[in-house]
mmCIF file of C-alpha atoms and ligand atoms in Angstrom:
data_model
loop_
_atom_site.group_PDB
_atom_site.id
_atom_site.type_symbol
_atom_site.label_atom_id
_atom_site.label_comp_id
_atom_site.label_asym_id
_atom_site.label_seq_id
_atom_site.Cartn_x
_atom_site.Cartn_y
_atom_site.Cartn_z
ATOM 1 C CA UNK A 1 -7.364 -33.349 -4.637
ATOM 2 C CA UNK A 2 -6.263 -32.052 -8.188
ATOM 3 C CA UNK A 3 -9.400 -30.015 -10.194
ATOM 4 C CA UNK A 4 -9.274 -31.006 -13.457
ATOM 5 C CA UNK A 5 -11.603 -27.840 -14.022
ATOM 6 C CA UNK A 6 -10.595 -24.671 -15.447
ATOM 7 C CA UNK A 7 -11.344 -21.439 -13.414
ATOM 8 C CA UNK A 8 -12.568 -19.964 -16.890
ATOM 9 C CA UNK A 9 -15.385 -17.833 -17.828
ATOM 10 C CA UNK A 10 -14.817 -15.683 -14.284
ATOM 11 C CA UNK A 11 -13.961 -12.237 -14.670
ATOM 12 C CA UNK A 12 -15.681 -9.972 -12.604
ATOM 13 C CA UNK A 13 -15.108 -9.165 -8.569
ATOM 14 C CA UNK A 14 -17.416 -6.650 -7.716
ATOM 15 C CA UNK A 15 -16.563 -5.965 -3.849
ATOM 16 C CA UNK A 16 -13.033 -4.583 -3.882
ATOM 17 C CA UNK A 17 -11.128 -3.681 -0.649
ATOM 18 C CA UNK A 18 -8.648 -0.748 -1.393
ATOM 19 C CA UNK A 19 -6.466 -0.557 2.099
ATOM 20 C CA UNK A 20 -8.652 2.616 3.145
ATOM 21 C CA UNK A 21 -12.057 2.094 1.410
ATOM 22 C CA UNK A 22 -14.368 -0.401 -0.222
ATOM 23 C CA UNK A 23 -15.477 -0.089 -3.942
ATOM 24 C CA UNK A 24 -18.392 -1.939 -4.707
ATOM 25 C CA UNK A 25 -19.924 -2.027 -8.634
ATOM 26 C CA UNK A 26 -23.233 -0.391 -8.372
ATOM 27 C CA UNK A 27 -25.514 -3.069 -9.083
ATOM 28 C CA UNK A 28 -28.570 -1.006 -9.469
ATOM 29 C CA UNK A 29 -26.974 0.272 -12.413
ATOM 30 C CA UNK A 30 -25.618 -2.634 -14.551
ATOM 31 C CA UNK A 31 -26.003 -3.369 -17.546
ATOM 32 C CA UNK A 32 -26.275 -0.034 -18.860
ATOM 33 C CA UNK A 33 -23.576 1.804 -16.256
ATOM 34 C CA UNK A 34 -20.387 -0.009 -15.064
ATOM 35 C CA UNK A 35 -20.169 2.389 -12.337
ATOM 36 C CA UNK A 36 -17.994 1.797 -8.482
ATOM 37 C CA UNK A 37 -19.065 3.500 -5.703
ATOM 38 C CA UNK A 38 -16.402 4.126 -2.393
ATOM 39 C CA UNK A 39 -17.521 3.366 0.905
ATOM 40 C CA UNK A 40 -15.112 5.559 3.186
ATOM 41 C CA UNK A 41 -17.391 5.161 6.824
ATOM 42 C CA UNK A 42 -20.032 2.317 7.638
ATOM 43 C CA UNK A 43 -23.146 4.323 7.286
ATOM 44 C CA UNK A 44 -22.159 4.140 3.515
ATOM 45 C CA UNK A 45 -21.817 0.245 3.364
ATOM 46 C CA UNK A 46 -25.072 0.047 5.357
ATOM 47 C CA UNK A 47 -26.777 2.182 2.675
ATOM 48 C CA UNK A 48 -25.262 0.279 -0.569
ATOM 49 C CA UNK A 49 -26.399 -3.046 1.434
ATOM 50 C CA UNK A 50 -30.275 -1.791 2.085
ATOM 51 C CA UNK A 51 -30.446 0.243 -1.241
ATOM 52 C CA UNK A 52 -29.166 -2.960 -3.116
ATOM 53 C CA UNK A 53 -26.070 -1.278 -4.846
ATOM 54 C CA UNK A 54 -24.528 -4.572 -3.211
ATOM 55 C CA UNK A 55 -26.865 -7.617 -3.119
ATOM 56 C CA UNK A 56 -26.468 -11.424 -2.989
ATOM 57 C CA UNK A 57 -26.371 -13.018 0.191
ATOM 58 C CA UNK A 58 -22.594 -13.937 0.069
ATOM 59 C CA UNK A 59 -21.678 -10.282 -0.915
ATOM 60 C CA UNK A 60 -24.368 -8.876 1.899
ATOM 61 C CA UNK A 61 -21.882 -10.500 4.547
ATOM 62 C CA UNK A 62 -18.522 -9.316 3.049
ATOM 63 C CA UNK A 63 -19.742 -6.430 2.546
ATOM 64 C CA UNK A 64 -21.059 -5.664 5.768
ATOM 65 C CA UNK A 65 -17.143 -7.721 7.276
ATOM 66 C CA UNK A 66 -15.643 -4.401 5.420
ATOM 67 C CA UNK A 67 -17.945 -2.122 6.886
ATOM 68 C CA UNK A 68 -16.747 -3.365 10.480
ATOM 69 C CA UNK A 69 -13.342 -2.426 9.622
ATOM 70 C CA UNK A 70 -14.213 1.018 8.544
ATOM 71 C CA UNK A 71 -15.621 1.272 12.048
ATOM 72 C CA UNK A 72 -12.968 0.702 13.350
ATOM 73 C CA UNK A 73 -10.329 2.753 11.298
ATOM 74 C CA UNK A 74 -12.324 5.550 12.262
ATOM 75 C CA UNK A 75 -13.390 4.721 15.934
ATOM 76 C CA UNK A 76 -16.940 4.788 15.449
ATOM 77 C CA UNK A 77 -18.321 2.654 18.358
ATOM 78 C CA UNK A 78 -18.084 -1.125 17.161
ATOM 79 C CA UNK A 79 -21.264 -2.489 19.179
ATOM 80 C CA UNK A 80 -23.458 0.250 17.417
ATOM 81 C CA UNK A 81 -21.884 -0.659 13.414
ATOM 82 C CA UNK A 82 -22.308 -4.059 14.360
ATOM 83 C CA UNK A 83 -26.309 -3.278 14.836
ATOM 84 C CA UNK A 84 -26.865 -1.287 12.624
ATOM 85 C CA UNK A 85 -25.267 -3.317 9.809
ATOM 86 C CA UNK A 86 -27.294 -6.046 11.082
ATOM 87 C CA UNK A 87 -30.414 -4.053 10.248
ATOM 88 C CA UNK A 88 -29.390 -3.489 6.596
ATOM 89 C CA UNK A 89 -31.690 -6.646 5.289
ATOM 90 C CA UNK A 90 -33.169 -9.769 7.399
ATOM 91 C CA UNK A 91 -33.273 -12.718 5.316
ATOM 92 C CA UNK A 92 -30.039 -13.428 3.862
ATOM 93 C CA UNK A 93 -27.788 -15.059 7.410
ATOM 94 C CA UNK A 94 -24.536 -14.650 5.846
ATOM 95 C CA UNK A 95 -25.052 -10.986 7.122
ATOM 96 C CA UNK A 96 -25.479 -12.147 10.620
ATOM 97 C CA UNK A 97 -22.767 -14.774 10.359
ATOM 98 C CA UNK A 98 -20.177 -11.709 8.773
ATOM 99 C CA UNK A 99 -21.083 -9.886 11.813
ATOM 100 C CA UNK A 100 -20.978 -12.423 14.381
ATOM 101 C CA UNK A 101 -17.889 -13.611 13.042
ATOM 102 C CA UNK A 102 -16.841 -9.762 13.295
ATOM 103 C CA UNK A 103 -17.951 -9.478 17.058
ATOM 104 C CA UNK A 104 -16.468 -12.615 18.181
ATOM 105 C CA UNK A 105 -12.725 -11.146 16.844
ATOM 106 C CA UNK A 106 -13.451 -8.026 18.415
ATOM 107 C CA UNK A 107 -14.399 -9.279 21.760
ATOM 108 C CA UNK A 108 -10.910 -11.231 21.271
ATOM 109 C CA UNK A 109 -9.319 -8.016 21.302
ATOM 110 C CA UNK A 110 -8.759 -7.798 17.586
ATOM 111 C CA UNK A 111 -7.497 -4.271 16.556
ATOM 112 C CA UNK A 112 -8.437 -2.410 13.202
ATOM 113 C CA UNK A 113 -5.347 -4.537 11.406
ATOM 114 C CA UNK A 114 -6.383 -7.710 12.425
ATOM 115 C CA UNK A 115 -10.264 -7.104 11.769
ATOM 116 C CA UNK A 116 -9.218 -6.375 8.299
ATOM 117 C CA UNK A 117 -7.424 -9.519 8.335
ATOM 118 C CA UNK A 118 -10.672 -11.048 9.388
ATOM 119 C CA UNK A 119 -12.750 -9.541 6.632
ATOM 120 C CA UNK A 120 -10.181 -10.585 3.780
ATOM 121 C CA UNK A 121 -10.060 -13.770 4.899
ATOM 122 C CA UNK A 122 -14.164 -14.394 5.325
ATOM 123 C CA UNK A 123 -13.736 -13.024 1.318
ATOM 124 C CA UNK A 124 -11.126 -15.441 0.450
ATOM 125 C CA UNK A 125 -12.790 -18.325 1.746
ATOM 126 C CA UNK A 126 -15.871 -17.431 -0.263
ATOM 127 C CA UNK A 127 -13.922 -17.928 -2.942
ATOM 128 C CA UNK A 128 -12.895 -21.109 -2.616
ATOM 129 C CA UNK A 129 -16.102 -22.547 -0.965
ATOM 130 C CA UNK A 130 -17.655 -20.817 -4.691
ATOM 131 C CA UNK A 131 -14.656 -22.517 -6.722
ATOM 132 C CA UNK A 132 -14.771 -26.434 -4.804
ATOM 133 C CA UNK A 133 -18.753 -25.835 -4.931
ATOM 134 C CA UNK A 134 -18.571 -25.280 -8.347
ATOM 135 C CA UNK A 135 -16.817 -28.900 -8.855
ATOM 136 C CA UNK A 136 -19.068 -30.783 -6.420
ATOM 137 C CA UNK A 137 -22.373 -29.083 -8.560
ATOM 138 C CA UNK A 138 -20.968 -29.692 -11.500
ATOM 139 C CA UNK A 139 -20.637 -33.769 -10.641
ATOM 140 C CA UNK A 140 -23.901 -33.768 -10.955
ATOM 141 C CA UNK A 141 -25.018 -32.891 -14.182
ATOM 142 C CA UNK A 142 -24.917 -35.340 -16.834
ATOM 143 C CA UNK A 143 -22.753 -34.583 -19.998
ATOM 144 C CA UNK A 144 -24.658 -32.084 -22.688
ATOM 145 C CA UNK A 145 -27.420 -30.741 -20.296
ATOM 146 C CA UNK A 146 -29.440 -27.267 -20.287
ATOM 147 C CA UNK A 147 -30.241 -25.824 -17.221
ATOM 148 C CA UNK A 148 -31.866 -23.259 -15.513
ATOM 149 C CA UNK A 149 -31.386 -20.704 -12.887
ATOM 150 C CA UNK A 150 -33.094 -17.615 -11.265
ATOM 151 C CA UNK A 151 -31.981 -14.219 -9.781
ATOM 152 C CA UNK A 152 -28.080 -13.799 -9.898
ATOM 153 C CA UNK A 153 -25.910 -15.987 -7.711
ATOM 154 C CA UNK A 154 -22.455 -15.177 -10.026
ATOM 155 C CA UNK A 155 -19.649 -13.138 -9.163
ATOM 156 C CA UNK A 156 -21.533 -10.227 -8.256
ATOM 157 C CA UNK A 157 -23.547 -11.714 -5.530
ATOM 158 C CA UNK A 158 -20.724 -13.478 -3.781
ATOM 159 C CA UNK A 159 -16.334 -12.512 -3.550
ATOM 160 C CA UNK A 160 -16.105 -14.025 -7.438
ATOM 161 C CA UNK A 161 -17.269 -17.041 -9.273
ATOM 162 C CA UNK A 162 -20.330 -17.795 -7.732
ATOM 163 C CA UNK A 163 -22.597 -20.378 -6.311
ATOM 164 C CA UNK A 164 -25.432 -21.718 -8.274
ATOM 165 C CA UNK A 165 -23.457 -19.625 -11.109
ATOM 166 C CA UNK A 166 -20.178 -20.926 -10.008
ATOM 167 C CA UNK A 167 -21.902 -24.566 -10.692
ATOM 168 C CA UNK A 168 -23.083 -23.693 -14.338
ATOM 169 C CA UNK A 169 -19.134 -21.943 -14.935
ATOM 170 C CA UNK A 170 -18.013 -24.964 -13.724
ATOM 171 C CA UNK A 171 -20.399 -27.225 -15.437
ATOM 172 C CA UNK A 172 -19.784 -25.235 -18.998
ATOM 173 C CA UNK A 173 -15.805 -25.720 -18.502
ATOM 174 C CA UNK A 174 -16.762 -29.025 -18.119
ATOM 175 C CA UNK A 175 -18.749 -29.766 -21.062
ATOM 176 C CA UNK A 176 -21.500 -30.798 -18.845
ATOM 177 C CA UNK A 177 -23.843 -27.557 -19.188
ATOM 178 C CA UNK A 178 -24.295 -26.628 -23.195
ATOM 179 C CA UNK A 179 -27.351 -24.321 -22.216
ATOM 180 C CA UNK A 180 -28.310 -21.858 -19.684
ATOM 181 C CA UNK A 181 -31.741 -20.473 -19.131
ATOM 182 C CA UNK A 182 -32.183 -17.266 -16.716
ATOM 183 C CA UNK A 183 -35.479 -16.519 -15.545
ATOM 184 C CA UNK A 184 -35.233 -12.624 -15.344
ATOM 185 C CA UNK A 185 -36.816 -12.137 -12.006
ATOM 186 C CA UNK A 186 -39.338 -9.532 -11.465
ATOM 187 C CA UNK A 187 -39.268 -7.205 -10.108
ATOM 188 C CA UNK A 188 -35.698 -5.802 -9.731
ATOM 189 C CA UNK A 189 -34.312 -7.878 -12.924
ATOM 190 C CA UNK A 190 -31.111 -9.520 -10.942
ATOM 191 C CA UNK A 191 -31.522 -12.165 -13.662
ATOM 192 C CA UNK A 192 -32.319 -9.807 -16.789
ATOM 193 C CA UNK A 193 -29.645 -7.220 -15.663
ATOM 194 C CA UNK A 194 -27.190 -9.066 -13.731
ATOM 195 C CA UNK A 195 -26.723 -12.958 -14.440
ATOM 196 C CA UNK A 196 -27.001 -12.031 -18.355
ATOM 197 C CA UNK A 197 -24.468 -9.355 -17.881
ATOM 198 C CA UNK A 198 -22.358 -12.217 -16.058
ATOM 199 C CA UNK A 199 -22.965 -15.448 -18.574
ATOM 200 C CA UNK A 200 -22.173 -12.875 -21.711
ATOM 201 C CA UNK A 201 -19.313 -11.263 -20.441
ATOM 202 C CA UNK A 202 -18.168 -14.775 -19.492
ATOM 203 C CA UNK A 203 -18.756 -16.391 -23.080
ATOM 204 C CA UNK A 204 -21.817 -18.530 -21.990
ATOM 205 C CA UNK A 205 -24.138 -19.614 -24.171
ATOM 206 C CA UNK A 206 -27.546 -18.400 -22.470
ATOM 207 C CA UNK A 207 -30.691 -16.766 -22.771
ATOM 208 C CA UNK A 208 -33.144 -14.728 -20.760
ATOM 209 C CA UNK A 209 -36.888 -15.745 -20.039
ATOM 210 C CA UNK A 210 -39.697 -14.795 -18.755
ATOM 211 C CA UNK A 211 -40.167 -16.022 -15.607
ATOM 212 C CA UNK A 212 -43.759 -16.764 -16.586
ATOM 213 C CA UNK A 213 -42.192 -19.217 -19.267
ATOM 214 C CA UNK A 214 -40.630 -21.348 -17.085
ATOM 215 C CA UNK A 215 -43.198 -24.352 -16.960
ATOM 216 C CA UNK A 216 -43.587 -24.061 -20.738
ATOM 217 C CA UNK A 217 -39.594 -24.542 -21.180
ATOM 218 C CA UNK A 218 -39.021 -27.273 -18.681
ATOM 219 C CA UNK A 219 -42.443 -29.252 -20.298
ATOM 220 C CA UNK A 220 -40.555 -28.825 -23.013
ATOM 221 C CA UNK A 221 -37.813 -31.541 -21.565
ATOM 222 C CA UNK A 222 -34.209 -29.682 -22.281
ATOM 223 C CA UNK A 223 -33.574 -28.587 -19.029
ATOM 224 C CA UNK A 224 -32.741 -31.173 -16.161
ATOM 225 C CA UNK A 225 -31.633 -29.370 -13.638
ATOM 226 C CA UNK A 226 -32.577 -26.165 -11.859
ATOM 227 C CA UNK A 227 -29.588 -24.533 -10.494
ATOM 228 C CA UNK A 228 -30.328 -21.489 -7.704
ATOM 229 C CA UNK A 229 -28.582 -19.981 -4.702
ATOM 230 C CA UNK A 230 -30.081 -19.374 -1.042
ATOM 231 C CA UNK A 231 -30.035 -16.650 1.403
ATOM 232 C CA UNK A 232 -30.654 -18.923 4.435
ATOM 233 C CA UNK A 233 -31.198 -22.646 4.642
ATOM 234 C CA UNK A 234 -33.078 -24.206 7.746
ATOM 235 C CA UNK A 235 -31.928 -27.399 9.865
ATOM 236 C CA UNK A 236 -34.180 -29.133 7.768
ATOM 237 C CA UNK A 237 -33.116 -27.943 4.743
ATOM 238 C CA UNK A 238 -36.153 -25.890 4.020
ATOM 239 C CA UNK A 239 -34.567 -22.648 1.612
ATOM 240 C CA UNK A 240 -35.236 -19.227 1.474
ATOM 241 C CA UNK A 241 -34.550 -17.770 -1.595
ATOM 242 C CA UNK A 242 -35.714 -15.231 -4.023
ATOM 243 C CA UNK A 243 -39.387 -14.812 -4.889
ATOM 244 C CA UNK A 244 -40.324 -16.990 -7.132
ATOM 245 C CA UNK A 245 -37.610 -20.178 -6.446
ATOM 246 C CA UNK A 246 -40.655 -21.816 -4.871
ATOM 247 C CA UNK A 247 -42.871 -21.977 -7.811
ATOM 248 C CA UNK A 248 -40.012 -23.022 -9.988
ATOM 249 C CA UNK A 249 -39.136 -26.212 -7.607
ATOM 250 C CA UNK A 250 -42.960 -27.003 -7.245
ATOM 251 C CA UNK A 251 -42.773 -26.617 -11.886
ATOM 252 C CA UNK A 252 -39.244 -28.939 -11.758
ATOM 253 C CA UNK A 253 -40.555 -31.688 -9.601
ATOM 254 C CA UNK A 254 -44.066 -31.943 -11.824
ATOM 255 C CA UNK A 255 -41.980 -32.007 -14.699
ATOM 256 C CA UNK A 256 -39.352 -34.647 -13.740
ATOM 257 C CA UNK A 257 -36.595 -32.217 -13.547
ATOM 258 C CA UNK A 258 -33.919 -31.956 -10.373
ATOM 259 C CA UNK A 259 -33.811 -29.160 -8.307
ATOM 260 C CA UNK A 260 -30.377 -28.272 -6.701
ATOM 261 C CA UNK A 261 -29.592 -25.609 -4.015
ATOM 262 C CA UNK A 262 -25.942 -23.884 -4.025
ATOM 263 C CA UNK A 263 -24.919 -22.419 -1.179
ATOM 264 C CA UNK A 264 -21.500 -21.778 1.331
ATOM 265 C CA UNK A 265 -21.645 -22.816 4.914
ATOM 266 C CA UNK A 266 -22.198 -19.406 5.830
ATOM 267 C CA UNK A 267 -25.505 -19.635 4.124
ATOM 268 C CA UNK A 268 -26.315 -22.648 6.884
ATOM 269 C CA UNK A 269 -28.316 -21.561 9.700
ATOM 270 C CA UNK A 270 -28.825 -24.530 11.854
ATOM 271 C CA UNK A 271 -30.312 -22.431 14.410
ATOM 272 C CA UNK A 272 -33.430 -21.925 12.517
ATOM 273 C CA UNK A 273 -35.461 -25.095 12.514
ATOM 274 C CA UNK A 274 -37.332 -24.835 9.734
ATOM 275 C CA UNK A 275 -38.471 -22.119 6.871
ATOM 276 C CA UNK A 276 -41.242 -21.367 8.718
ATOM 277 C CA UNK A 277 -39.421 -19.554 11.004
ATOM 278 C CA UNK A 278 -37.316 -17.429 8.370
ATOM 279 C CA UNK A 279 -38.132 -13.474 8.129
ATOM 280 C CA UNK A 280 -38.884 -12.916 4.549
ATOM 281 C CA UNK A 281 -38.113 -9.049 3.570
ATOM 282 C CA UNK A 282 -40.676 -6.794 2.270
ATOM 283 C CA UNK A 283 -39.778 -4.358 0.219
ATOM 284 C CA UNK A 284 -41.339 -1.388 -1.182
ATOM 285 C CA UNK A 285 -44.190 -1.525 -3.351
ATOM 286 C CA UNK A 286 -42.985 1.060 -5.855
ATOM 287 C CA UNK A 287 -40.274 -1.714 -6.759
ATOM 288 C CA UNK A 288 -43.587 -3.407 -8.507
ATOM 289 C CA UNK A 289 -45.371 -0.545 -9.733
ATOM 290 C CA UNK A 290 -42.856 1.251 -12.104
ATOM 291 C CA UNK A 291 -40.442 -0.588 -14.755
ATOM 292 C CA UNK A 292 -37.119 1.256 -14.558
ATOM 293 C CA UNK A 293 -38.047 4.332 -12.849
ATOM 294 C CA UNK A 294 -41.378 4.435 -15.075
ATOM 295 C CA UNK A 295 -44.702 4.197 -13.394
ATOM 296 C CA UNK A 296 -46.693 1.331 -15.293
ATOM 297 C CA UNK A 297 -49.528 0.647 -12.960
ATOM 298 C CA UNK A 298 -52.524 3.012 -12.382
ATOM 299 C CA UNK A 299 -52.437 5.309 -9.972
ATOM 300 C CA UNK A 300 -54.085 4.473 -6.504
ATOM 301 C CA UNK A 301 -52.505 0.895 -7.294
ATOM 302 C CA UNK A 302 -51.737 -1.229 -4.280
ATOM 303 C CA UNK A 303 -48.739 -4.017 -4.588
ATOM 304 C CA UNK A 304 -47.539 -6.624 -2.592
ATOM 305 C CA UNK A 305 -43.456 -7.131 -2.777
ATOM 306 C CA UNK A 306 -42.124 -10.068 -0.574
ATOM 307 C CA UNK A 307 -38.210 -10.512 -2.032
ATOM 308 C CA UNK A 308 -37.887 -13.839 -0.554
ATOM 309 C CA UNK A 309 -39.943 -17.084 -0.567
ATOM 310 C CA UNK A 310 -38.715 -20.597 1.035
ATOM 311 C CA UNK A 311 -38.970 -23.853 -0.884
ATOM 312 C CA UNK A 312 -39.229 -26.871 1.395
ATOM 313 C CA UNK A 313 -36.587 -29.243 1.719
ATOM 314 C CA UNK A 314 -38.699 -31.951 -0.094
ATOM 315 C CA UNK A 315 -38.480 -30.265 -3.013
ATOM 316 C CA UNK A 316 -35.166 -30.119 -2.985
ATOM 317 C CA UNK A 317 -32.718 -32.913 -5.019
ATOM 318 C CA UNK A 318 -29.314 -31.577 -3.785
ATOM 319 C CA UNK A 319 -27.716 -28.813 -1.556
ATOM 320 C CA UNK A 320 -24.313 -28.486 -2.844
ATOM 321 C CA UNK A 321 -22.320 -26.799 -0.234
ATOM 322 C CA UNK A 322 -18.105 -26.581 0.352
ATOM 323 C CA UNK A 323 -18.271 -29.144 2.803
ATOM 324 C CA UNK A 324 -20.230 -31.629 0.731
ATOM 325 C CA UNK A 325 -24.036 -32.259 -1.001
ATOM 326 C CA UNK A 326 -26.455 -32.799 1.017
ATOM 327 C CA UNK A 327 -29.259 -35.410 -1.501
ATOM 328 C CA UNK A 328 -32.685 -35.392 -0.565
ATOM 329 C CA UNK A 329 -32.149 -32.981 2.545
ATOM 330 C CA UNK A 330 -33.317 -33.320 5.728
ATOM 331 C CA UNK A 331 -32.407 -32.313 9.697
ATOM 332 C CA UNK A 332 -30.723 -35.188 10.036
ATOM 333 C CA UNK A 333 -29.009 -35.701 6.950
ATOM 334 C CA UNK A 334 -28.074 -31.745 7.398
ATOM 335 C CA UNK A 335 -27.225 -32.424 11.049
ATOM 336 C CA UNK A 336 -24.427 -35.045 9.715
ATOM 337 C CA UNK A 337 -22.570 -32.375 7.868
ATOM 338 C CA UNK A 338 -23.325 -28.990 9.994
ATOM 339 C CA UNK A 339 -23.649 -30.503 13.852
ATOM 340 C CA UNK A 340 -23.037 -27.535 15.894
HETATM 341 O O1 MRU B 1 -32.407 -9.441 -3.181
HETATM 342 P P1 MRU B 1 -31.105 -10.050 -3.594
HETATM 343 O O2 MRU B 1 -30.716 -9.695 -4.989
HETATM 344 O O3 MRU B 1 -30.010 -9.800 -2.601
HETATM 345 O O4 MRU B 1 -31.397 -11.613 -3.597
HETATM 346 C C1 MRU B 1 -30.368 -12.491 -3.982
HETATM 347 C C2 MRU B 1 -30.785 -13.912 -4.031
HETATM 348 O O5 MRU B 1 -31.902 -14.274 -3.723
HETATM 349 C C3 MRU B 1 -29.714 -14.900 -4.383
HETATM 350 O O6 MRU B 1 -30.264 -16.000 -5.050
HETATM 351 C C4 MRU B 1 -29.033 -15.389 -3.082
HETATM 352 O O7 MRU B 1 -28.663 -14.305 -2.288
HETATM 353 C C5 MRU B 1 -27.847 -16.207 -3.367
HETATM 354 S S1 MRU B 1 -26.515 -15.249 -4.033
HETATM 355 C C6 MRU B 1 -25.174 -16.276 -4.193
#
């Protein structure tokens, strides 16, 4: 099938293989640094994974793919990088499905050179599930809409392009999308520090908003669509996301707008039946208690920090994946398209 959209507005690849070393932009750092750091052994990669210099649950997985292969180049034991990679972060699958992929080459009797073949080529097809997701999203939208999204789901979260942000470039090359809304997403920022970053860069009209605002803009009736990513989606179509995706699906369907979930296959975890049975990550409390390194809550504070929560397939309009969109999801209608 020719596209007849233009692979515009997509600039940035922030996981970089180098032949002998992964570079990975520091994503705890952006906007204010533009800073790479090298990942020479695993135990590096497993640290920029669980520290969040790398995040996104596409990027988690490639990551992670790369880390194998450092294993190997420097015979480190490939059962024990395999676990402990697998440790970095729970929720997001395409980490497990990186690594599984991963195992099942090297009990194939895949060498260093063809594991690295494996890990370029689990990046490459990110890239094009991002690009042809991207088109299918995009289908969606009617002509002139605003939209909005949450956390970052843009180049930096996946091999390039993006998923719910590959929609919106997509759906702005398009003509479709003339305004984006971020929700800057408390409390590490991804969409204050990290999707703004992206949509400027890229020439995108957009602007940031408290999350707490997001009822108040969507009463207001310009945005139709909410556009987010996933870091593991159930049989039934249940989606684990980041904190806060929840409340914004529950705010879209009150106030007539559609909900859409974009995410690769990799993303697909059939195995888990429902979100009820998805780890959510907990991370540390001082993520909630200080504003960029700054203590702003009293001391003797206590915080809760889930990083995940899981909006049930109901209130989901469309999962936009490579292989097709999934409307109204359910197991069976997710069994048609991802039967084991
Ligand atoms: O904690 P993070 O920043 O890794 O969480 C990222 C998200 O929740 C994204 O929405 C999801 O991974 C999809 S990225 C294409």
């Amino acid at each position: 099938m020719t596209s007849n959209i233009s692979f515009t507005h997509d600039t940035i690849r922030a996981v970089q293989w180098h032949g002998d070393h992964l570079r990975l932009l520091d994503q705890r750092l952006l906007p204010a640094e533009e800073k790479w750091i090298e990942c020479r052994d695993e135990a590096s990669v497993f640290h920029a994974i669980k520290d969040l210099a790398v995040r996104g649950a596409p990027a988690i997985g490639i990551a992670a793919a790369w880390g194998v292969v450092l294993a190997a180049k420097s015979g480190q034991p490939l059962d024990q990088a395999l676990a402990h990679l697998r440790s970095a972060r729970p929720t997001a699958v395409n980490l497990m499905w990186a690594l599984d992929r991963m195992k099942a080459r090297i009990a194939a009797g895949a060498d260093a050179a063809a594991l690295e073949r494996e890990a370029q080529a689990i990046q490459d097809e990110d890239l094009a599930a991002n690009r042809h997701m991207g088109e299918l999203g995009a289908a969606l939208i009617a002509p002139g809409s605003a939209v909005m999204t949450h956390c970052n789901t843009g180049s930096l979260a996946t091999s390039g392009y993006g998923t719910a942000l590959g929609v919106i470039r997509a759906g702005v090359a398009a003509g479709r999308i003339n305004q984006v809304y971020a929700g800057e997403t408390r409390p590490w920022q991804q969409g204050a520090r990290l999707t703004m970053w992206e949509l400027v860069r890229d020439g995108i009209p957009a602007k940031l908003i408290a999350d707490s605002a997001a009822s108040y803009l969507m009463k207001a009736g310009d945005v139709k669509w909410v556009i987010v990513g996933a870091d593991r989606i159930a049989a039934n179509g249940d989606t684990a996301n980041k904190i806060g995706t929840y409340q914004l699906a529950i705010a879209a369907r009150h106030h007539g707008v559609k909900f859409m979930v974009v995410a690769p296959s990799s993303t697909v975890d059939m195995a888990t039946v429902s979100g009820d049975d998805i780890e959510i990550e907990l991370r540390d409390a001082a993520e909630l208690l200080s504003v960029a390194g700054r203590r702003t809550v009293v001391d003797g504070a206590e915080a809760w920090n889930p990083v995940f929560d899981v909006t049930p397939a109901d209130l989901i309009d469309a999962i936009v994946t490579e292989r097709g969109v999934i409307e109204n999801p359910t197991t069976e209608r997710m069994r048609a398209v991802f039967a084991a």
